[in-house]
XYZ file of C-alpha atoms in Angstrom:
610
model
C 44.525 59.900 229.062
C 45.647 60.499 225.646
C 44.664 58.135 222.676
C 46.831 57.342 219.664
C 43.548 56.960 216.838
C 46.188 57.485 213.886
C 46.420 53.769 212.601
C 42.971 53.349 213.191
C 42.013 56.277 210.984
C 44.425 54.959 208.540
C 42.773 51.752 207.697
C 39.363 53.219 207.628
C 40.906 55.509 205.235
C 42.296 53.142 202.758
C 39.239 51.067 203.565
C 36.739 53.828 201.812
C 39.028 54.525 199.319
C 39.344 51.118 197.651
C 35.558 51.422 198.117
C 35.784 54.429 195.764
C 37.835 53.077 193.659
C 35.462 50.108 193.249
C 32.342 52.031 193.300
C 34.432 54.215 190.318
C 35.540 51.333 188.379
C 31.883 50.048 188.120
C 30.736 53.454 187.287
C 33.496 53.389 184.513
C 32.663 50.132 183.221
C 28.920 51.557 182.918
C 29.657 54.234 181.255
C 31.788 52.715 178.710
C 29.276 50.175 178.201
C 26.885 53.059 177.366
C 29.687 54.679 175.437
C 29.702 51.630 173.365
C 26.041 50.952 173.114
C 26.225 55.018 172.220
C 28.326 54.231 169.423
C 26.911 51.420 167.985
C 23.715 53.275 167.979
C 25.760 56.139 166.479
C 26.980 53.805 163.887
C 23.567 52.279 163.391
C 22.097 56.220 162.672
C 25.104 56.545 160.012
C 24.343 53.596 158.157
C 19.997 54.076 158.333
C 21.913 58.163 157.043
C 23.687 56.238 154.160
C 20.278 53.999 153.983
C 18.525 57.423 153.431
C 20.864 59.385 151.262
C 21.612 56.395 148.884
C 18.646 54.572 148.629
C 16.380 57.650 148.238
C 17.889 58.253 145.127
C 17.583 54.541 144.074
C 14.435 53.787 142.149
C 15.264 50.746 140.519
C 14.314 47.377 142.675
C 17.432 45.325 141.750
C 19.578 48.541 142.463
C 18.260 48.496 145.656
C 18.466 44.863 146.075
C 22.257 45.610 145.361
C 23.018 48.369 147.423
C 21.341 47.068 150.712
C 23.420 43.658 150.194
C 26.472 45.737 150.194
C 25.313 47.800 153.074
C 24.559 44.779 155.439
C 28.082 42.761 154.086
C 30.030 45.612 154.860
C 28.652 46.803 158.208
C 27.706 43.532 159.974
C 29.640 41.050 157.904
C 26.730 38.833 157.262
C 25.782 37.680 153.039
C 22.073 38.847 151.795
C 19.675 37.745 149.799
C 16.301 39.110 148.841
C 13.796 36.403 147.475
C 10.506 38.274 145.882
C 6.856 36.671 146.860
C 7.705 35.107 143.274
C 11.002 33.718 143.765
C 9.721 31.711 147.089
C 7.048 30.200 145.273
C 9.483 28.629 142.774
C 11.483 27.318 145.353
C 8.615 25.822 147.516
C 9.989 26.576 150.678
C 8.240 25.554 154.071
C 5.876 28.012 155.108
C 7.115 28.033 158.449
C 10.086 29.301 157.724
C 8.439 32.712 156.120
C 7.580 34.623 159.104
C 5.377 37.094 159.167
C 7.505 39.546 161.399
C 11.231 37.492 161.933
C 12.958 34.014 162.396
C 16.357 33.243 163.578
C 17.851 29.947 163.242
C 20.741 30.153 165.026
C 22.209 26.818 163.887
C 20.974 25.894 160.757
C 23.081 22.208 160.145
C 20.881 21.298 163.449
C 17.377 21.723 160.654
C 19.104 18.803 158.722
C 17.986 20.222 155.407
C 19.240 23.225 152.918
C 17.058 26.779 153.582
C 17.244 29.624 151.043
C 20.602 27.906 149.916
C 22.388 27.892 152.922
C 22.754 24.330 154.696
C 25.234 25.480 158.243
C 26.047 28.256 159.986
C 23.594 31.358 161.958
C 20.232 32.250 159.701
C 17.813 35.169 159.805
C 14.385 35.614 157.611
C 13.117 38.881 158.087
C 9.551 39.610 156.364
C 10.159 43.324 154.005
C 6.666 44.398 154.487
C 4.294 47.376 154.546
C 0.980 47.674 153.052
C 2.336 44.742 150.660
C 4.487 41.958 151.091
C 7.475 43.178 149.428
C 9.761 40.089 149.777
C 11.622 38.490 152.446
C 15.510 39.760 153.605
C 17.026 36.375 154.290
C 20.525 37.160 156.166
C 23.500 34.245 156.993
C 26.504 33.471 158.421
C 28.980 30.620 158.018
C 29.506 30.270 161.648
C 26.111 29.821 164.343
C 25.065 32.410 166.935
C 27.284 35.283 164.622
C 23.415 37.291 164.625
C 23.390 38.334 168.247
C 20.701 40.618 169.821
C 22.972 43.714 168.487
C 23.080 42.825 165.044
C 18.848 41.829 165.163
C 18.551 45.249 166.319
C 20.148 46.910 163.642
C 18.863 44.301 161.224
C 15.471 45.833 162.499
C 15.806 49.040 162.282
C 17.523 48.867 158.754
C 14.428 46.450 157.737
C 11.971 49.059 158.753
C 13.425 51.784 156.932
C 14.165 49.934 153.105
C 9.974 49.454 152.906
C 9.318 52.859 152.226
C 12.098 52.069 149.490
C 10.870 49.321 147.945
C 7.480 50.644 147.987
C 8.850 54.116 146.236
C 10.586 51.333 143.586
C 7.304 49.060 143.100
C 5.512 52.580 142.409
C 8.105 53.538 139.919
C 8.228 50.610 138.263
C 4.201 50.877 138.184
C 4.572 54.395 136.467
C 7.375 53.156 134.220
C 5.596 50.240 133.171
C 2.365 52.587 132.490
C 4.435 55.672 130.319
C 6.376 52.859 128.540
C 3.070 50.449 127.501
C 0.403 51.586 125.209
C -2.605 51.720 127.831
C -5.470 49.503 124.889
C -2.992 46.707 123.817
C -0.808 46.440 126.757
C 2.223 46.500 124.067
C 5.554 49.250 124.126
C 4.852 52.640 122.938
C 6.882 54.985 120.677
C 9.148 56.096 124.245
C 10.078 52.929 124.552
C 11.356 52.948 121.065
C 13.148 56.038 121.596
C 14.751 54.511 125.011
C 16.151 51.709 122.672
C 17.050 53.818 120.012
C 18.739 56.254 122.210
C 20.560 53.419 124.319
C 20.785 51.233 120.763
C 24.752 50.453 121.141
C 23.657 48.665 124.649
C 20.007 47.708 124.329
C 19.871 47.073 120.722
C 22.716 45.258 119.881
C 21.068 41.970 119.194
C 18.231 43.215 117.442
C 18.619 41.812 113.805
C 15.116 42.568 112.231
C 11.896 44.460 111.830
C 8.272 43.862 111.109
C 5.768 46.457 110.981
C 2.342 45.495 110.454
C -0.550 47.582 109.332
C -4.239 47.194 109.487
C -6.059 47.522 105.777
C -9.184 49.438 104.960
C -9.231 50.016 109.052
C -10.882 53.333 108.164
C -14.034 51.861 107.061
C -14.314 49.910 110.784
C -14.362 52.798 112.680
C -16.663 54.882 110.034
C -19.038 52.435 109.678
C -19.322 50.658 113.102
C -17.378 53.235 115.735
C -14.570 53.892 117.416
C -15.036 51.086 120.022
C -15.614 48.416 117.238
C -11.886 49.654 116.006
C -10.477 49.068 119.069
C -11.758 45.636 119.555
C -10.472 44.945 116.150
C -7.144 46.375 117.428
C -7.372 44.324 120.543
C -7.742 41.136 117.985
C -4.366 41.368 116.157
C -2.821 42.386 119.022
C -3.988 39.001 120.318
C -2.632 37.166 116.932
C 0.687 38.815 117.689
C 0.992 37.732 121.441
C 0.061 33.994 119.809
C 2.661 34.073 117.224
C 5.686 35.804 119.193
C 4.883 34.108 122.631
C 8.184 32.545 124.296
C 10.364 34.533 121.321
C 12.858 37.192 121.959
C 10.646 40.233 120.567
C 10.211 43.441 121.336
C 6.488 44.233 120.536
C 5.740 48.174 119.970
C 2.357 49.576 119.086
C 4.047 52.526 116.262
C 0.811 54.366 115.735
C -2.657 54.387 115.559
C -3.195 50.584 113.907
C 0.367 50.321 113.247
C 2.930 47.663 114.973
C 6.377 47.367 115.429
C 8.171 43.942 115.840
C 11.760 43.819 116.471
C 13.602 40.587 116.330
C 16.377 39.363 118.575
C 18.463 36.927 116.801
C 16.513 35.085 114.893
C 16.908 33.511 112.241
C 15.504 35.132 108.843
C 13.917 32.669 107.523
C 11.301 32.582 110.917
C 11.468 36.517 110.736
C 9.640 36.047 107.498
C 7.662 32.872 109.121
C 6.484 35.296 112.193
C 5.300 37.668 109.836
C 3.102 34.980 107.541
C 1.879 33.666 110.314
C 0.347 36.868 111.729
C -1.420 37.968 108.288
C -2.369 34.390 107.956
C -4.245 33.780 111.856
C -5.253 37.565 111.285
C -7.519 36.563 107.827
C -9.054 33.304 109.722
C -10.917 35.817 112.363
C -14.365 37.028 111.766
C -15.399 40.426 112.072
C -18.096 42.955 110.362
C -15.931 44.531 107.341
C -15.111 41.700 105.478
C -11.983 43.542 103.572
C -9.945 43.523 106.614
C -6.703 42.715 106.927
C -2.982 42.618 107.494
C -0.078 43.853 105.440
C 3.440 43.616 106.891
C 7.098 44.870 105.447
C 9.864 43.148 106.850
C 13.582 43.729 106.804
C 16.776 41.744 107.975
C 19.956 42.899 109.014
C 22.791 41.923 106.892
C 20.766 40.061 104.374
C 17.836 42.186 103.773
C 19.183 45.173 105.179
C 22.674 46.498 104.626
C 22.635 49.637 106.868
C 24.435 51.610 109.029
C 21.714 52.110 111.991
C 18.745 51.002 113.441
C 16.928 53.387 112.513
C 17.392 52.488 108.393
C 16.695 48.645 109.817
C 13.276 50.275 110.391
C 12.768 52.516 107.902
C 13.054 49.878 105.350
C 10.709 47.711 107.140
C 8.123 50.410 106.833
C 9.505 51.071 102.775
C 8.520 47.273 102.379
C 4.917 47.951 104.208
C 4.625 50.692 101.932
C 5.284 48.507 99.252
C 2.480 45.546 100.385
C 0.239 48.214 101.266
C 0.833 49.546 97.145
C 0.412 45.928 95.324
C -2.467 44.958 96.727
C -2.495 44.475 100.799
C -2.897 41.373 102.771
C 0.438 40.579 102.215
C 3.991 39.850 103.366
C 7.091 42.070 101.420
C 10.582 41.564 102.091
C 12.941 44.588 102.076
C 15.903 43.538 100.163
C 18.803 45.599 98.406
C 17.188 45.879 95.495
C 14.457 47.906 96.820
C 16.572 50.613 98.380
C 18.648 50.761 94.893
C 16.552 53.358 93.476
C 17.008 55.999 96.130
C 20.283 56.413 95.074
C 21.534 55.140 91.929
C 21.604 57.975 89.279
C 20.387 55.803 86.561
C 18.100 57.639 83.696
C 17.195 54.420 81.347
C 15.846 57.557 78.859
C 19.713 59.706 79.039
C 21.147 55.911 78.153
C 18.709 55.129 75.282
C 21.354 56.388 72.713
C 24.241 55.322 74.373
C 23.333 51.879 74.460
C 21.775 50.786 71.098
C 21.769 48.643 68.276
C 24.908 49.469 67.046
C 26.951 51.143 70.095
C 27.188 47.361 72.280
C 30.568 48.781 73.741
C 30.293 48.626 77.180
C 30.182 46.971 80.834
C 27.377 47.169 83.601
C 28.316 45.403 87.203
C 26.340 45.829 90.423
C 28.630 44.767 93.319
C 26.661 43.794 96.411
C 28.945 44.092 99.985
C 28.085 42.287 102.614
C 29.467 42.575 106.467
C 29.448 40.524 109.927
C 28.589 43.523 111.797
C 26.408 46.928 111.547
C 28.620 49.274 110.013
C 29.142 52.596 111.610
C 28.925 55.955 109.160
C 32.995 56.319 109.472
C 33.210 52.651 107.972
C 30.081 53.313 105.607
C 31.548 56.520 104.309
C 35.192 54.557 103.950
C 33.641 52.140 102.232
C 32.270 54.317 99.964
C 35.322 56.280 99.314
C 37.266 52.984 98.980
C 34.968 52.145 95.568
C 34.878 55.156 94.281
C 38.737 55.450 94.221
C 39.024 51.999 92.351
C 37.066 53.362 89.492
C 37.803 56.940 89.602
C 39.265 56.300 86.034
C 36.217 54.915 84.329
C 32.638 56.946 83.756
C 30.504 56.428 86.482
C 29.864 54.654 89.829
C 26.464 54.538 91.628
C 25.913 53.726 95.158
C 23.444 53.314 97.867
C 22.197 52.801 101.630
C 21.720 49.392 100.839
C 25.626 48.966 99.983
C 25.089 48.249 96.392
C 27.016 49.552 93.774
C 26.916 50.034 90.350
C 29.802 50.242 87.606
C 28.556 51.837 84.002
C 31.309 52.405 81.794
C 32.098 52.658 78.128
C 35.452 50.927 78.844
C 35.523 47.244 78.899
C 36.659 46.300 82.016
C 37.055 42.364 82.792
C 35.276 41.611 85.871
C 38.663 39.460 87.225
C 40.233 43.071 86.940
C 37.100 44.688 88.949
C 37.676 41.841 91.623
C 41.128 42.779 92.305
C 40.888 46.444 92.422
C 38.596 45.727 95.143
C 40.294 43.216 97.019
C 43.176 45.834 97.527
C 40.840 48.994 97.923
C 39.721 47.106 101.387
C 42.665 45.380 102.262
C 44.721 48.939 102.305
C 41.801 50.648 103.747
C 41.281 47.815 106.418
C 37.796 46.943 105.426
C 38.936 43.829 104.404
C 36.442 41.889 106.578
C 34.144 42.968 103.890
C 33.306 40.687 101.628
C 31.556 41.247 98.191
C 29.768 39.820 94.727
C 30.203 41.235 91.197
C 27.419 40.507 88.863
C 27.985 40.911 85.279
C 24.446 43.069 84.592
C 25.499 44.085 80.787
C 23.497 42.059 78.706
C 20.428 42.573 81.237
C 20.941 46.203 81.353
C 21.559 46.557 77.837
C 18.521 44.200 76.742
C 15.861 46.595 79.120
C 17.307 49.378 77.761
C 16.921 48.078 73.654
C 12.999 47.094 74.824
C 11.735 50.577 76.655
C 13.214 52.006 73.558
C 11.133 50.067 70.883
C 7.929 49.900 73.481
C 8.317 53.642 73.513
C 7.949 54.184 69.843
C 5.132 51.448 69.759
C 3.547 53.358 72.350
C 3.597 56.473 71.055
C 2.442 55.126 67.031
C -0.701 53.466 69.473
C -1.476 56.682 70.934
C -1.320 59.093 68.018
C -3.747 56.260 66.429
C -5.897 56.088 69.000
C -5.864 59.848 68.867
C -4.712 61.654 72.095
C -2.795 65.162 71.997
C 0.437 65.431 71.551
C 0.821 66.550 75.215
C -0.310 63.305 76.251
C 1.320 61.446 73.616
C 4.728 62.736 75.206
C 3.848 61.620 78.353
C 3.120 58.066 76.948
C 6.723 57.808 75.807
C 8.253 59.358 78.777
C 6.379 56.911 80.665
C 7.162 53.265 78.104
C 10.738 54.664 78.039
C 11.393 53.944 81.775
C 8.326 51.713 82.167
C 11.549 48.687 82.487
C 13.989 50.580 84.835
C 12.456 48.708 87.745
C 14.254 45.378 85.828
C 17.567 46.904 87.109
C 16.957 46.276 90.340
C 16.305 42.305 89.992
C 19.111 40.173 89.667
C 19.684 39.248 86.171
C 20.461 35.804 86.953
C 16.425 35.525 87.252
C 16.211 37.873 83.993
C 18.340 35.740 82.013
C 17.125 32.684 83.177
C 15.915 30.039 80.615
C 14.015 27.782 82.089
C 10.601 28.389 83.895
C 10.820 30.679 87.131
C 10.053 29.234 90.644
C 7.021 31.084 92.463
C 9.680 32.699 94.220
C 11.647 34.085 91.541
C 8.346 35.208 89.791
C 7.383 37.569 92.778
C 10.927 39.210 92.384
C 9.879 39.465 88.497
C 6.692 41.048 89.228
C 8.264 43.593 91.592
C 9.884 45.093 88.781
C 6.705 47.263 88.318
C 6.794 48.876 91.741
C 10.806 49.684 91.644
C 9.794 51.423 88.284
C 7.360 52.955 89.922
C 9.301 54.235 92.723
C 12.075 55.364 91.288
C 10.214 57.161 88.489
C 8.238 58.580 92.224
C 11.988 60.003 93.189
C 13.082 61.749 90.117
C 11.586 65.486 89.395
C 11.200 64.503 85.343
C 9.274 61.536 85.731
C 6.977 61.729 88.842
C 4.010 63.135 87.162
C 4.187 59.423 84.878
C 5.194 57.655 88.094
C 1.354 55.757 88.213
C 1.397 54.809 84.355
C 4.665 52.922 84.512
C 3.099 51.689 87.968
C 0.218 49.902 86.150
C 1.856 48.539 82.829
C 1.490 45.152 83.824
C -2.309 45.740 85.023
C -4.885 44.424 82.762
C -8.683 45.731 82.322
C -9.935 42.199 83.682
C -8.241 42.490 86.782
C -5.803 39.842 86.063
C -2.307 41.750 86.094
C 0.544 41.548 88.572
C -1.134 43.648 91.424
C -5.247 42.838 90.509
C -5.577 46.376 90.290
C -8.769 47.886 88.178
C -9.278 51.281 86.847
C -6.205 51.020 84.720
C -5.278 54.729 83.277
C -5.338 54.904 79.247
C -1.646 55.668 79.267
C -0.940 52.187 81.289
C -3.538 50.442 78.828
C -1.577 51.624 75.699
C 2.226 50.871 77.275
C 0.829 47.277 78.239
C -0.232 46.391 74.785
C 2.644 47.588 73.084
C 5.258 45.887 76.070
C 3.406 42.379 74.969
C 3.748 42.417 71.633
C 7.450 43.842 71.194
C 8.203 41.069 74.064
C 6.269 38.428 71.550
C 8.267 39.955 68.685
C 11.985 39.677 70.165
C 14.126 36.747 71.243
C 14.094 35.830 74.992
C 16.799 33.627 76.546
C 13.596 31.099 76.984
C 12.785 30.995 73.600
C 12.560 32.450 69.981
C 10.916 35.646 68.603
C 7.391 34.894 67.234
C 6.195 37.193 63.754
C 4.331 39.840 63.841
C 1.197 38.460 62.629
C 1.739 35.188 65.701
C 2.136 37.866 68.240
C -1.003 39.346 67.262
C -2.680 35.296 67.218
C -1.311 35.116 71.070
C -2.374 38.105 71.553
C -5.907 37.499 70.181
C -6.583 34.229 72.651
C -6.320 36.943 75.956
C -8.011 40.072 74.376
C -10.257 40.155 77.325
C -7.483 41.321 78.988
C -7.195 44.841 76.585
C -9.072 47.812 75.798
C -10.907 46.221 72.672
C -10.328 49.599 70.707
C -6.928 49.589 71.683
C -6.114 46.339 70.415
C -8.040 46.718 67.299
C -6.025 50.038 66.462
C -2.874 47.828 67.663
C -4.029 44.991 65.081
C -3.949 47.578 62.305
C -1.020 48.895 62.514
C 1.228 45.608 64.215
C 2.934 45.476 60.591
C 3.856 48.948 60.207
C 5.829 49.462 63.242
């Protein structure tokens, strides 16, 4: 009998296939489940790529602080934060929640307290750890449960690969630390001076003055007690200046050898000087083998001390002004100021003027014009400036100027110093400088006086020498010398000069400095060098009682002193009247133990005949 099977086959047909299509649609939904889980493992290799090809190159900690935040906000859409092992401690955080491997809070309002600054939301505190404890990744989001298992296992994998990073940056920062620190004192070295010198306009734009410090008669420490001795005497200042600067903006530089840096940050100039009196006074309480030990220190300010156009004149004139301490006696504390830098270049020959400026020629005006500005000025505004001067005298004879933005105005016309002010007002305003201000100072009378008193001291000197019997070689060079022994005085403000009362302390120092700016620029001028040390020591007596307490005074300085006392004695100051001959000699007579006796016996002789 024949069977019809058809439907039956049918069914089972449709039966298997659904079947299929079931057992295909699960296969499907596997397989793009692991074409998913394939691509975010895909997408967690390109960002631990990025991790490698960015953060390689990254040696800086906070760069890499800053680059792995951005990495985790844009990939998984969660904030960062890294806290350093220093940063927790501040914020006395519950040890519990520093793990030593992970912790997930996966609702954080349910803690009832505020964590790493977060108080709601999903929380994860992952340890950043190798052979160190580098800090702790602390990772957040506003809404719970947001960190799933996918995200932790990314978070992981990214953890594990930013140690080696932040151990390359810990080591870097190791070997930075060590090139940039001088390995005895622990202070900057000279290439981190250059850094700041060659990144000035960013790191250096606050810095508004300079100390440099210098050991004295250091030499004899490490000749007569070693090498070792020196440093520990190194190690002791060093320990003064940590004291004095501790908790103030200062860069601290070891310069050379047992020389120091200090550069300020804005403070004010009257602590600049403060910080720099209170190292070379601590320094002088210590105790130590060489008893003649101690500090000098130059200092300059910008825009009061300093009028320059870098940082590297703010500096050099700090070490001008060392120079200077170091030259007057040590163990002290000089102040760079624009009178200092005057001499470098002002083309000012007291001898060429001698004539000029006499008795009976009183024709005449000498102004200095000090400039002062809010800002550092660059060499295009330094060089308009001194174009802009120049141009409002180009009329009259001569105008002088120098790095310290000082000018000076000699001229046989008379020029009313209402007439100067003007001229100047509209040199700046037209050149747009006019954010420069300025001061005129009348110097004539002060100039012309100076000049009037080398002139007679040189002819007293030179009647004292041929007396006392030296060649006439020598006899020339004791003129040279008295005739420019004053230059120094036109470089002090002749409102001290001219004053008639008695000077303050203060305004006696800048007297007394008068010496050394003679002696300096005498120092920078080819026809007067090889006199430079006799006009250095014309206020030096044999006694040891002069300006500087210097001793082995040459003869030249002995004869210019005697003869600058007794045509002072002999002329009429602004403080009182010219004495006579024979009561300079009397005044002179109560201090003799101050002269070369045959010296002043010769000068006795012949006080009426010159």
């Amino acid at each position: 009998m024949y069977e019809d099977n058809t439907k039956f086959n049918v069914a089972s047909s449709i039966e298997q296939s659904i079947e299929l299509l079931m057992k295909l649609n699960q296969e499907y939904a596997n397989l793009t489940s692991k074409v998913k889980n394939l691509e975010n493992r895909l997408a967690a290799v390109s960002v631990l790529i990025d991790i490698n090809e960015y953060m390689g190159n990254i040696l800086h900690f906070q760069d890499l602080v800053s680059y792995l935040k951005d990495v985790i906000a844009g990939v998984l859409g969660l904030d960062c934060k890294i806290f350093t092992p220093d940063d927790i401690r501040k914020m006395n955080i519950d040890s519990s929640y520093l793990p030593s491997t992970d912790l997930y809070i996966q609702d954080l309002k349910a803690q009832n307290k505020e964590l790493f600054g977060y108080n709601s939301g999903s929380l994860g505190v992952l340890s950043i750890s190798k052979r160190d404890l580098y800090g702790y990744l602390v990772i957040h989001h506003e809404l719970a449960d947001m960190i799933d298992e996918e995200k932790k296992v990314l978070l992981q994998l990214i953890k594990s690969q930013i140690c080696i990073y932040f151990e390359n940056a810990i080591l870097f920062s190791k070997l930075r630390d060590s090139a940039e620190h001088d390995g005895l004192t622990g202070l900057y070295n000279r290439l981190y001076l250059s850094q700041l010198l060659d990144n000035w306009e960013d790191r250096m734009v606050d810095i508004n003055g300079a100390i440099i410090l210098d050991l004295d008669n250091f030499k004899n420490i490490n000749d007569n007690y070693g090498h070792l001795a020196g440093d520990n005497v190194i190690r002791m200042l060093v320990g003064v200046i940590n004291n004095t600067i501790m908790n103030l903006p200062v860069y601290a530089i070891r310069y050379g050898g047992e020389e120091f840096l200090l550069l300020t940050r804005g403070i004010d100039s009257k602590d600049i000087v403060e910080i720099a009196e209170t190292i070379r006074r601590e320094f002088s309480l210590l105790k130590y083998e060489e008893s003649s030990l101690s500090v000098s220190l130059g200092v300059s300010i910008l825009g009061e001390s300093c009028r320059v156009v870098d940082y590297m004149e703010l500096i050099r004139s700090a070490d001008d002004a060392l120079y200077t301490a170091k030259r007057i006696g040590k163990n002290v504390v000089v102040t760079s100021d624009e009178d200092l830098q005057l001499f470098e270049s002002v083309s000012f020959n007291i001898a060429k003027n001698l004539s000029r400026y006499n008795r009976f020629n009183v024709i005449g005006e000498i102004y200095r014009v000090n400039f002062k500005s809010p800002h550092l000025l660059s060499i295009d505004e330094y060089n308009k400036l001194k174009y802009c001067i120049t141009s409002c005298f180009r009329e009259y004879d001569g105008i002088y100027g120098s790095v310290s933005l000082s000018f000076v105005v000699l001229t046989d016309n008379q020029i009313p110093q209402e007439l100067i002010e003007n001229k100047i007002n509209m040199a700046l305003a037209s050149n747009e400088l006019d954010y420069i201000s300025f001061e005129v100072h009348s110097n004539t009378d002060a100039y012309r006086e100076v000049m009037l008193h080398s002139e007679r001291v040189a002819a007293i000197s030179v009647a004292l020498a041929e007396a006392y019997g030296l060649p006439a070689d020598e006899c020339e060079k004791v003129k040279l010398a008295a005739a420019n022994h004053d230059i120094g005085k036109l470089y002090v403000n002749p409102k001290i000069l001219n004053k008639p009362g008695k000077l303050t302390p203060e305004e006696y120092e800048k007297i007394k400095m008068h010496a050394f700016y003679s002696y300096q620029y005498a120092k920078s001028r080819e026809n007067l060098k090889f006199v430079a040390d006799y006009i250095f020591y014309h206020h030096e007596y044999v006694d040891g009682s002069g300006y500087f307490k210097k001793k082995d005074i040459p003869l030249h300085s002995q004869i210019i002193v005697l003869a600058d006392i007794f045509d002072a004695l002999c002329e009429n100051r602004c403080y009182r009247a010219a004495f006579s001959r024979d009561e300079a000699i009397r005044i002179m007579e109560s201090e003799k133990h101050k002269f070369n006796p045959e010296l002043f016996e010769l000068m006795k002789q012949i006080a009426n005949y010159i």
